[in-house]
Amino acid sequence: MDVSFLGGPSPQRGVGVVAPFDFALDRELWRWVPDEVSLHLTRTPFVPVEVSLDLARLVSEHETLGDAVRTLTAISPGVVAYACASGSFVGGLAGERAMCEAMNRAGAVPSLTTSGALLEALTELGARRVAVVTPYTVSVTRVLERYVAEAGVTVSGRAYMGLTRHIWRVPYREVVEMARRAAAKGRLGAADALFISCTNLPTYDVIPQLEAELRLPVISANQVTMWAALRRLGTRAVGPYQALIDPAARTGPALPEPGSGSVLPQLPEEKQQGGWS
């Protein structure tokens, strides 16, 4: 009888994840993680505030992040990621750097944020113009635009949903429709990539579909967070047919040219939620 398994389990490396109290997509994060890595999640304390700039500031206070990171240190993760887009871009580039420094001090472990990972991903893809999709209100969306602009990235088009709660319930169909609008409405030239913001917005399965349809890399908040965290561990995220993760899937920043005979579908005007302003 083979009892070699009694020596197990196989050793695993850990990624600590600090998420906002209302984060509901634990299972989606796990889909990017290879078998030899474990995720260890903790959440910030509840506050009775809807999704807004105020909430973004509350869940990203340094004391709150420090307390959350310290809850993870007992299990010795190799890296800690703050999985919140708005909470990590609300203070601009300087605010994002200060958050990483506060997390480093609290846990003595390499730390990163979703918004910092976004900029890493855009650099990896060589993207200087990005179309943006968000579930947020226009005020939160504008702060995201200012954040990437501060890093030298132009927002070529955007679409937003205007939601303040229950973002994890948005179906894939709506994510795809908003992505088409953002990519097709570029004012400042064709996008080099499309970014879907908010770690509470489901995106895993729509990324390959959108990349094939729009013919440009598509990245999302949860994807870049896991990609960057796993890179810190010296391993790769799992994401078949996703350009950021699989270089063979990269097709280059090419949207259909006007008159080329390839037209992206548009939503009827009366069905659009949010838009340019």
PDB file of C-alpha atoms in Angstrom:
ATOM      1  CA  MET A   1       0.000   0.000   0.000  1.00  0.00           C
ATOM      2  CA  ASP A   2       1.411   3.375  -1.035  1.00  0.00           C
ATOM      3  CA  VAL A   3       1.360   5.752   1.922  1.00  0.00           C
ATOM      4  CA  SER A   4       3.683   8.401   0.436  1.00  0.00           C
ATOM      5  CA  PHE A   5       0.873  10.955   0.717  1.00  0.00           C
ATOM      6  CA  LEU A   6       1.288  10.852   4.500  1.00  0.00           C
ATOM      7  CA  GLY A   7       4.279  13.140   4.102  1.00  0.00           C
ATOM      8  CA  GLY A   8       2.063  15.846   2.615  1.00  0.00           C
ATOM      9  CA  PRO A   9       0.501  18.176   2.005  1.00  0.00           C
ATOM     10  CA  SER A  10       2.823  19.811  -0.506  1.00  0.00           C
ATOM     11  CA  PRO A  11       4.264  23.104   0.716  1.00  0.00           C
ATOM     12  CA  GLN A  12       2.398  26.173  -0.466  1.00  0.00           C
ATOM     13  CA  ARG A  13       3.263  29.848  -0.666  1.00  0.00           C
ATOM     14  CA  GLY A  14       0.727  32.402   0.467  1.00  0.00           C
ATOM     15  CA  VAL A  15      -0.707  35.631  -0.900  1.00  0.00           C
ATOM     16  CA  GLY A  16      -2.363  37.763   1.751  1.00  0.00           C
ATOM     17  CA  VAL A  17      -5.289  39.791   0.457  1.00  0.00           C
ATOM     18  CA  VAL A  18      -6.870  42.756   2.226  1.00  0.00           C
ATOM     19  CA  ALA A  19     -10.315  43.431   0.757  1.00  0.00           C
ATOM     20  CA  PRO A  20     -13.042  45.958   1.566  1.00  0.00           C
ATOM     21  CA  PHE A  21     -15.785  44.699   3.877  1.00  0.00           C
ATOM     22  CA  ASP A  22     -18.286  44.327   0.974  1.00  0.00           C
ATOM     23  CA  PHE A  23     -15.997  42.324  -1.316  1.00  0.00           C
ATOM     24  CA  ALA A  24     -17.938  39.334  -2.672  1.00  0.00           C
ATOM     25  CA  LEU A  25     -15.708  37.791  -5.358  1.00  0.00           C
ATOM     26  CA  ASP A  26     -13.320  35.573  -3.382  1.00  0.00           C
ATOM     27  CA  ARG A  27     -13.963  32.737  -5.822  1.00  0.00           C
ATOM     28  CA  GLU A  28     -12.980  34.890  -8.814  1.00  0.00           C
ATOM     29  CA  LEU A  29      -9.621  35.761  -7.250  1.00  0.00           C
ATOM     30  CA  TRP A  30      -8.898  32.058  -6.757  1.00  0.00           C
ATOM     31  CA  ARG A  31      -9.368  31.381 -10.482  1.00  0.00           C
ATOM     32  CA  TRP A  32      -6.141  33.257 -11.268  1.00  0.00           C
ATOM     33  CA  VAL A  33      -4.133  31.363  -8.640  1.00  0.00           C
ATOM     34  CA  PRO A  34      -2.015  28.267  -9.445  1.00  0.00           C
ATOM     35  CA  ASP A  35      -2.340  25.159  -7.276  1.00  0.00           C
ATOM     36  CA  GLU A  36       0.873  25.734  -5.344  1.00  0.00           C
ATOM     37  CA  VAL A  37      -0.281  29.106  -3.988  1.00  0.00           C
ATOM     38  CA  SER A  38      -2.877  29.816  -1.295  1.00  0.00           C
ATOM     39  CA  LEU A  39      -4.894  33.002  -0.845  1.00  0.00           C
ATOM     40  CA  HIS A  40      -5.449  34.305   2.675  1.00  0.00           C
ATOM     41  CA  LEU A  41      -8.174  36.972   2.748  1.00  0.00           C
ATOM     42  CA  THR A  42      -9.132  39.435   5.413  1.00  0.00           C
ATOM     43  CA  ARG A  43     -11.558  42.351   5.249  1.00  0.00           C
ATOM     44  CA  THR A  44     -11.683  45.911   6.476  1.00  0.00           C
ATOM     45  CA  PRO A  45     -14.284  46.772   9.152  1.00  0.00           C
ATOM     46  CA  PHE A  46     -17.836  47.535   8.056  1.00  0.00           C
ATOM     47  CA  VAL A  47     -18.823  51.165   7.590  1.00  0.00           C
ATOM     48  CA  PRO A  48     -22.407  52.212   6.694  1.00  0.00           C
ATOM     49  CA  VAL A  49     -21.450  54.079   3.503  1.00  0.00           C
ATOM     50  CA  GLU A  50     -22.366  53.299  -0.115  1.00  0.00           C
ATOM     51  CA  VAL A  51     -19.742  53.043  -2.861  1.00  0.00           C
ATOM     52  CA  SER A  52     -18.402  56.566  -3.237  1.00  0.00           C
ATOM     53  CA  LEU A  53     -15.267  58.656  -2.780  1.00  0.00           C
ATOM     54  CA  ASP A  54     -16.052  58.801   0.943  1.00  0.00           C
ATOM     55  CA  LEU A  55     -16.092  55.009   1.160  1.00  0.00           C
ATOM     56  CA  ALA A  56     -12.894  54.750  -0.867  1.00  0.00           C
ATOM     57  CA  ARG A  57     -11.144  56.986   1.658  1.00  0.00           C
ATOM     58  CA  LEU A  58     -12.565  55.201   4.703  1.00  0.00           C
ATOM     59  CA  VAL A  59     -11.538  51.675   3.666  1.00  0.00           C
ATOM     60  CA  SER A  60      -8.036  52.800   2.727  1.00  0.00           C
ATOM     61  CA  GLU A  61      -7.012  54.675   5.872  1.00  0.00           C
ATOM     62  CA  HIS A  62      -3.496  53.676   6.902  1.00  0.00           C
ATOM     63  CA  GLU A  63      -4.567  52.523  10.353  1.00  0.00           C
ATOM     64  CA  THR A  64      -7.278  50.315   8.841  1.00  0.00           C
ATOM     65  CA  LEU A  65      -4.858  48.790   6.344  1.00  0.00           C
ATOM     66  CA  GLY A  66      -2.192  48.294   9.013  1.00  0.00           C
ATOM     67  CA  ASP A  67      -4.595  46.410  11.269  1.00  0.00           C
ATOM     68  CA  ALA A  68      -5.686  44.194   8.369  1.00  0.00           C
ATOM     69  CA  VAL A  69      -2.120  43.403   7.330  1.00  0.00           C
ATOM     70  CA  ARG A  70      -1.169  42.519  10.892  1.00  0.00           C
ATOM     71  CA  THR A  71      -3.944  39.908  10.982  1.00  0.00           C
ATOM     72  CA  LEU A  72      -2.183  38.165   8.110  1.00  0.00           C
ATOM     73  CA  THR A  73       1.373  38.173   9.446  1.00  0.00           C
ATOM     74  CA  ALA A  74       0.865  35.092  11.662  1.00  0.00           C
ATOM     75  CA  ILE A  75       0.567  32.921   8.535  1.00  0.00           C
ATOM     76  CA  SER A  76       3.623  34.499   6.859  1.00  0.00           C
ATOM     77  CA  PRO A  77       2.385  35.355   3.360  1.00  0.00           C
ATOM     78  CA  GLY A  78       5.048  36.076   0.774  1.00  0.00           C
ATOM     79  CA  VAL A  79       3.232  39.195  -0.410  1.00  0.00           C
ATOM     80  CA  VAL A  80       0.166  41.216   0.635  1.00  0.00           C
ATOM     81  CA  ALA A  81      -2.213  42.806  -1.865  1.00  0.00           C
ATOM     82  CA  TYR A  82      -4.830  45.449  -1.139  1.00  0.00           C
ATOM     83  CA  ALA A  83      -7.639  44.378  -3.477  1.00  0.00           C
ATOM     84  CA  CYS A  84      -9.534  47.616  -3.951  1.00  0.00           C
ATOM     85  CA  ALA A  85      -9.317  49.851  -7.009  1.00  0.00           C
ATOM     86  CA  SER A  86     -11.075  53.006  -5.812  1.00  0.00           C
ATOM     87  CA  GLY A  87      -9.523  52.790  -2.355  1.00  0.00           C
ATOM     88  CA  SER A  88      -6.059  52.743  -3.879  1.00  0.00           C
ATOM     89  CA  PHE A  89      -6.483  55.389  -6.591  1.00  0.00           C
ATOM     90  CA  VAL A  90      -8.472  57.928  -4.522  1.00  0.00           C
ATOM     91  CA  GLY A  91      -5.298  59.573  -3.205  1.00  0.00           C
ATOM     92  CA  GLY A  92      -3.455  59.721  -6.522  1.00  0.00           C
ATOM     93  CA  LEU A  93       0.029  58.347  -7.119  1.00  0.00           C
ATOM     94  CA  ALA A  94       1.404  59.719  -3.859  1.00  0.00           C
ATOM     95  CA  GLY A  95      -1.507  58.257  -1.910  1.00  0.00           C
ATOM     96  CA  GLU A  96      -1.021  54.826  -3.491  1.00  0.00           C
ATOM     97  CA  ARG A  97       2.691  54.827  -2.657  1.00  0.00           C
ATOM     98  CA  ALA A  98       1.960  55.883   0.925  1.00  0.00           C
ATOM     99  CA  MET A  99      -0.517  53.021   1.287  1.00  0.00           C
ATOM    100  CA  CYS A 100       2.087  50.484   0.167  1.00  0.00           C
ATOM    101  CA  GLU A 101       4.590  51.947   2.617  1.00  0.00           C
ATOM    102  CA  ALA A 102       2.064  51.734   5.471  1.00  0.00           C
ATOM    103  CA  MET A 103       1.319  48.103   4.615  1.00  0.00           C
ATOM    104  CA  ASN A 104       5.024  47.290   4.405  1.00  0.00           C
ATOM    105  CA  ARG A 105       5.597  48.774   7.854  1.00  0.00           C
ATOM    106  CA  ALA A 106       2.677  46.872   9.367  1.00  0.00           C
ATOM    107  CA  GLY A 107       3.628  43.464   8.002  1.00  0.00           C
ATOM    108  CA  ALA A 108       7.311  43.611   7.048  1.00  0.00           C
ATOM    109  CA  VAL A 109       6.277  41.946   3.791  1.00  0.00           C
ATOM    110  CA  PRO A 110       6.200  43.225   0.180  1.00  0.00           C
ATOM    111  CA  SER A 111       2.873  44.942  -0.454  1.00  0.00           C
ATOM    112  CA  LEU A 112       0.957  46.213  -3.457  1.00  0.00           C
ATOM    113  CA  THR A 113      -2.417  47.664  -4.365  1.00  0.00           C
ATOM    114  CA  THR A 114      -4.837  47.154  -7.234  1.00  0.00           C
ATOM    115  CA  SER A 115      -4.158  50.617  -8.652  1.00  0.00           C
ATOM    116  CA  GLY A 116      -0.399  50.182  -8.447  1.00  0.00           C
ATOM    117  CA  ALA A 117      -0.809  46.821 -10.197  1.00  0.00           C
ATOM    118  CA  LEU A 118      -2.864  48.556 -12.903  1.00  0.00           C
ATOM    119  CA  LEU A 119       0.044  50.832 -13.764  1.00  0.00           C
ATOM    120  CA  GLU A 120       2.438  47.857 -13.770  1.00  0.00           C
ATOM    121  CA  ALA A 121       0.134  46.033 -16.179  1.00  0.00           C
ATOM    122  CA  LEU A 122      -0.146  49.009 -18.528  1.00  0.00           C
ATOM    123  CA  THR A 123       3.649  49.238 -18.584  1.00  0.00           C
ATOM    124  CA  GLU A 124       3.921  45.502 -19.264  1.00  0.00           C
ATOM    125  CA  LEU A 125       1.567  45.890 -22.237  1.00  0.00           C
ATOM    126  CA  GLY A 126       3.193  49.092 -23.485  1.00  0.00           C
ATOM    127  CA  ALA A 127      -0.180  50.843 -23.234  1.00  0.00           C
ATOM    128  CA  ARG A 128      -0.219  54.656 -23.196  1.00  0.00           C
ATOM    129  CA  ARG A 129      -3.900  55.110 -24.119  1.00  0.00           C
ATOM    130  CA  VAL A 130      -6.540  53.188 -22.209  1.00  0.00           C
ATOM    131  CA  ALA A 131     -10.319  52.858 -22.485  1.00  0.00           C
ATOM    132  CA  VAL A 132     -11.934  52.619 -19.057  1.00  0.00           C
ATOM    133  CA  VAL A 133     -15.041  50.807 -17.807  1.00  0.00           C
ATOM    134  CA  THR A 134     -16.273  51.340 -14.252  1.00  0.00           C
ATOM    135  CA  PRO A 135     -19.372  50.459 -12.227  1.00  0.00           C
ATOM    136  CA  TYR A 136     -18.907  53.730 -10.315  1.00  0.00           C
ATOM    137  CA  THR A 137     -20.591  57.105 -10.338  1.00  0.00           C
ATOM    138  CA  VAL A 138     -19.116  59.794 -12.569  1.00  0.00           C
ATOM    139  CA  SER A 139     -17.257  61.430  -9.648  1.00  0.00           C
ATOM    140  CA  VAL A 140     -15.391  58.239  -8.754  1.00  0.00           C
ATOM    141  CA  THR A 141     -14.711  57.504 -12.432  1.00  0.00           C
ATOM    142  CA  ARG A 142     -13.147  60.947 -12.881  1.00  0.00           C
ATOM    143  CA  VAL A 143     -10.760  60.319  -9.995  1.00  0.00           C
ATOM    144  CA  LEU A 144      -9.617  57.102 -11.702  1.00  0.00           C
ATOM    145  CA  GLU A 145      -9.014  59.104 -14.874  1.00  0.00           C
ATOM    146  CA  ARG A 146      -6.922  61.626 -12.963  1.00  0.00           C
ATOM    147  CA  TYR A 147      -4.915  58.815 -11.385  1.00  0.00           C
ATOM    148  CA  VAL A 148      -3.885  57.235 -14.686  1.00  0.00           C
ATOM    149  CA  ALA A 149      -3.321  60.671 -16.242  1.00  0.00           C
ATOM    150  CA  GLU A 150      -0.919  61.475 -13.413  1.00  0.00           C
ATOM    151  CA  ALA A 151       1.043  58.391 -14.506  1.00  0.00           C
ATOM    152  CA  GLY A 152       1.185  59.667 -18.093  1.00  0.00           C
ATOM    153  CA  VAL A 153      -1.622  57.470 -19.471  1.00  0.00           C
ATOM    154  CA  THR A 154      -4.376  58.992 -21.620  1.00  0.00           C
ATOM    155  CA  VAL A 155      -7.984  57.857 -21.172  1.00  0.00           C
ATOM    156  CA  SER A 156      -9.209  57.511 -24.760  1.00  0.00           C
ATOM    157  CA  GLY A 157     -12.781  56.514 -23.898  1.00  0.00           C
ATOM    158  CA  ARG A 158     -14.888  55.604 -20.901  1.00  0.00           C
ATOM    159  CA  ALA A 159     -18.212  54.147 -19.837  1.00  0.00           C
ATOM    160  CA  TYR A 160     -19.592  53.940 -16.322  1.00  0.00           C
ATOM    161  CA  MET A 161     -22.625  52.375 -14.634  1.00  0.00           C
ATOM    162  CA  GLY A 162     -23.417  54.828 -11.830  1.00  0.00           C
ATOM    163  CA  LEU A 163     -23.771  52.134  -9.160  1.00  0.00           C
ATOM    164  CA  THR A 164     -23.382  52.695  -5.430  1.00  0.00           C
ATOM    165  CA  ARG A 165     -24.062  49.171  -4.147  1.00  0.00           C
ATOM    166  CA  HIS A 166     -24.353  45.463  -5.067  1.00  0.00           C
ATOM    167  CA  ILE A 167     -21.710  45.749  -7.790  1.00  0.00           C
ATOM    168  CA  TRP A 168     -20.916  42.024  -7.610  1.00  0.00           C
ATOM    169  CA  ARG A 169     -24.408  41.307  -8.993  1.00  0.00           C
ATOM    170  CA  VAL A 170     -23.699  42.937 -12.372  1.00  0.00           C
ATOM    171  CA  PRO A 171     -24.014  40.228 -15.071  1.00  0.00           C
ATOM    172  CA  TYR A 172     -21.321  39.601 -17.643  1.00  0.00           C
ATOM    173  CA  ARG A 173     -23.654  40.888 -20.380  1.00  0.00           C
ATOM    174  CA  GLU A 174     -23.587  44.410 -18.924  1.00  0.00           C
ATOM    175  CA  VAL A 175     -19.817  44.342 -18.487  1.00  0.00           C
ATOM    176  CA  VAL A 176     -19.417  43.439 -22.164  1.00  0.00           C
ATOM    177  CA  GLU A 177     -21.832  46.150 -23.316  1.00  0.00           C
ATOM    178  CA  MET A 178     -19.986  48.814 -21.332  1.00  0.00           C
ATOM    179  CA  ALA A 179     -16.636  47.634 -22.655  1.00  0.00           C
ATOM    180  CA  ARG A 180     -17.859  47.945 -26.226  1.00  0.00           C
ATOM    181  CA  ARG A 181     -19.034  51.498 -25.553  1.00  0.00           C
ATOM    182  CA  ALA A 182     -15.784  52.564 -23.920  1.00  0.00           C
ATOM    183  CA  ALA A 183     -13.656  51.137 -26.733  1.00  0.00           C
ATOM    184  CA  ALA A 184     -15.847  52.526 -29.507  1.00  0.00           C
ATOM    185  CA  LYS A 185     -16.138  56.032 -28.046  1.00  0.00           C
ATOM    186  CA  GLY A 186     -12.476  56.910 -28.073  1.00  0.00           C
ATOM    187  CA  ARG A 187     -11.935  60.654 -28.463  1.00  0.00           C
ATOM    188  CA  LEU A 188      -8.132  60.690 -28.396  1.00  0.00           C
ATOM    189  CA  GLY A 189      -7.148  57.886 -30.748  1.00  0.00           C
ATOM    190  CA  ALA A 190      -7.518  54.144 -30.557  1.00  0.00           C
ATOM    191  CA  ALA A 191      -6.947  52.550 -27.159  1.00  0.00           C
ATOM    192  CA  ASP A 192      -3.872  50.417 -26.515  1.00  0.00           C
ATOM    193  CA  ALA A 193      -5.783  48.502 -23.818  1.00  0.00           C
ATOM    194  CA  LEU A 194      -9.098  48.461 -21.989  1.00  0.00           C
ATOM    195  CA  PHE A 195      -9.300  48.478 -18.188  1.00  0.00           C
ATOM    196  CA  ILE A 196     -12.355  47.258 -16.263  1.00  0.00           C
ATOM    197  CA  SER A 197     -12.205  48.751 -12.780  1.00  0.00           C
ATOM    198  CA  CYS A 198     -13.494  47.593  -9.374  1.00  0.00           C
ATOM    199  CA  THR A 199     -12.509  44.344  -7.677  1.00  0.00           C
ATOM    200  CA  ASN A 200     -16.196  43.698  -6.956  1.00  0.00           C
ATOM    201  CA  LEU A 201     -17.095  43.569 -10.673  1.00  0.00           C
ATOM    202  CA  PRO A 202     -16.986  40.050 -12.205  1.00  0.00           C
ATOM    203  CA  THR A 203     -14.664  39.845 -15.221  1.00  0.00           C
ATOM    204  CA  TYR A 204     -12.735  36.556 -15.449  1.00  0.00           C
ATOM    205  CA  ASP A 205     -14.740  34.881 -18.218  1.00  0.00           C
ATOM    206  CA  VAL A 206     -15.364  37.992 -20.329  1.00  0.00           C
ATOM    207  CA  ILE A 207     -11.706  38.946 -20.794  1.00  0.00           C
ATOM    208  CA  PRO A 208     -10.895  36.470 -23.624  1.00  0.00           C
ATOM    209  CA  GLN A 209     -14.192  37.234 -25.378  1.00  0.00           C
ATOM    210  CA  LEU A 210     -13.577  40.982 -25.296  1.00  0.00           C
ATOM    211  CA  GLU A 211      -9.962  40.673 -26.398  1.00  0.00           C
ATOM    212  CA  ALA A 212     -11.038  38.623 -29.423  1.00  0.00           C
ATOM    213  CA  GLU A 213     -13.825  41.056 -30.318  1.00  0.00           C
ATOM    214  CA  LEU A 214     -12.090  44.371 -29.652  1.00  0.00           C
ATOM    215  CA  ARG A 215      -8.630  43.221 -30.759  1.00  0.00           C
ATOM    216  CA  LEU A 216      -6.773  44.805 -27.878  1.00  0.00           C
ATOM    217  CA  PRO A 217      -5.626  43.668 -24.415  1.00  0.00           C
ATOM    218  CA  VAL A 218      -8.336  43.747 -21.761  1.00  0.00           C
ATOM    219  CA  ILE A 219      -7.324  43.950 -18.102  1.00  0.00           C
ATOM    220  CA  SER A 220      -9.431  44.050 -14.966  1.00  0.00           C
ATOM    221  CA  ALA A 221      -8.959  45.064 -11.344  1.00  0.00           C
ATOM    222  CA  ASN A 222      -8.913  41.524  -9.955  1.00  0.00           C
ATOM    223  CA  GLN A 223      -6.757  40.243 -12.799  1.00  0.00           C
ATOM    224  CA  VAL A 224      -3.995  42.846 -12.389  1.00  0.00           C
ATOM    225  CA  THR A 225      -4.041  42.416  -8.602  1.00  0.00           C
ATOM    226  CA  MET A 226      -3.453  38.669  -8.808  1.00  0.00           C
ATOM    227  CA  TRP A 227      -0.994  38.997 -11.713  1.00  0.00           C
ATOM    228  CA  ALA A 228       1.169  41.472  -9.812  1.00  0.00           C
ATOM    229  CA  ALA A 229       0.999  39.594  -6.496  1.00  0.00           C
ATOM    230  CA  LEU A 230       1.972  36.293  -8.093  1.00  0.00           C
ATOM    231  CA  ARG A 231       4.821  37.960  -9.973  1.00  0.00           C
ATOM    232  CA  ARG A 232       6.202  39.015  -6.591  1.00  0.00           C
ATOM    233  CA  LEU A 233       6.287  35.326  -5.683  1.00  0.00           C
ATOM    234  CA  GLY A 234       8.106  34.455  -8.892  1.00  0.00           C
ATOM    235  CA  THR A 235       5.171  32.592 -10.411  1.00  0.00           C
ATOM    236  CA  ARG A 236       2.486  33.251 -13.015  1.00  0.00           C
ATOM    237  CA  ALA A 237      -1.238  33.782 -12.771  1.00  0.00           C
ATOM    238  CA  VAL A 238      -3.591  31.329 -14.453  1.00  0.00           C
ATOM    239  CA  GLY A 239      -5.593  33.020 -17.201  1.00  0.00           C
ATOM    240  CA  PRO A 240      -5.973  31.163 -20.502  1.00  0.00           C
ATOM    241  CA  TYR A 241      -6.253  33.456 -23.541  1.00  0.00           C
ATOM    242  CA  GLN A 242      -5.718  36.598 -21.434  1.00  0.00           C
ATOM    243  CA  ALA A 243      -3.118  38.855 -23.022  1.00  0.00           C
ATOM    244  CA  LEU A 244      -1.629  40.173 -19.783  1.00  0.00           C
ATOM    245  CA  ILE A 245      -0.954  36.650 -18.518  1.00  0.00           C
ATOM    246  CA  ASP A 246      -0.316  34.797 -21.782  1.00  0.00           C
ATOM    247  CA  PRO A 247       2.010  36.739 -24.130  1.00  0.00           C
ATOM    248  CA  ALA A 248       0.935  34.454 -26.980  1.00  0.00           C
ATOM    249  CA  ALA A 249      -2.545  35.946 -26.697  1.00  0.00           C
ATOM    250  CA  ARG A 250      -1.349  39.508 -27.317  1.00  0.00           C
ATOM    251  CA  THR A 251      -2.669  40.807 -30.612  1.00  0.00           C
ATOM    252  CA  GLY A 252      -1.538  44.427 -30.401  1.00  0.00           C
ATOM    253  CA  PRO A 253      -3.496  47.655 -29.889  1.00  0.00           C
ATOM    254  CA  ALA A 254      -5.642  47.539 -33.031  1.00  0.00           C
ATOM    255  CA  LEU A 255      -9.279  48.587 -33.057  1.00  0.00           C
ATOM    256  CA  PRO A 256     -11.119  48.405 -36.401  1.00  0.00           C
ATOM    257  CA  GLU A 257     -10.458  51.486 -38.514  1.00  0.00           C
ATOM    258  CA  PRO A 258     -13.414  53.571 -39.762  1.00  0.00           C
ATOM    259  CA  GLY A 259     -14.661  52.167 -43.031  1.00  0.00           C
ATOM    260  CA  SER A 260     -12.915  48.827 -42.534  1.00  0.00           C
ATOM    261  CA  GLY A 261     -16.215  46.949 -42.559  1.00  0.00           C
ATOM    262  CA  SER A 262     -15.847  45.882 -38.927  1.00  0.00           C
ATOM    263  CA  VAL A 263     -18.179  47.712 -36.587  1.00  0.00           C
ATOM    264  CA  LEU A 264     -18.480  47.230 -32.839  1.00  0.00           C
ATOM    265  CA  PRO A 265     -22.077  46.781 -31.648  1.00  0.00           C
ATOM    266  CA  GLN A 266     -23.610  49.760 -29.843  1.00  0.00           C
ATOM    267  CA  LEU A 267     -26.286  49.823 -27.154  1.00  0.00           C
ATOM    268  CA  PRO A 268     -29.513  51.667 -27.980  1.00  0.00           C
ATOM    269  CA  GLU A 269     -29.325  55.149 -26.495  1.00  0.00           C
ATOM    270  CA  GLU A 270     -32.210  54.593 -24.099  1.00  0.00           C
ATOM    271  CA  LYS A 271     -30.428  51.605 -22.498  1.00  0.00           C
ATOM    272  CA  GLN A 272     -27.195  53.374 -21.719  1.00  0.00           C
ATOM    273  CA  GLN A 273     -26.352  53.878 -18.037  1.00  0.00           C
ATOM    274  CA  GLY A 274     -24.032  56.817 -17.552  1.00  0.00           C
ATOM    275  CA  GLY A 275     -21.660  57.930 -20.298  1.00  0.00           C
ATOM    276  CA  TRP A 276     -19.621  60.900 -21.355  1.00  0.00           C
ATOM    277  CA  SER A 277     -20.135  64.091 -19.445  1.00  0.00           C
TER     278      SER A 277
END
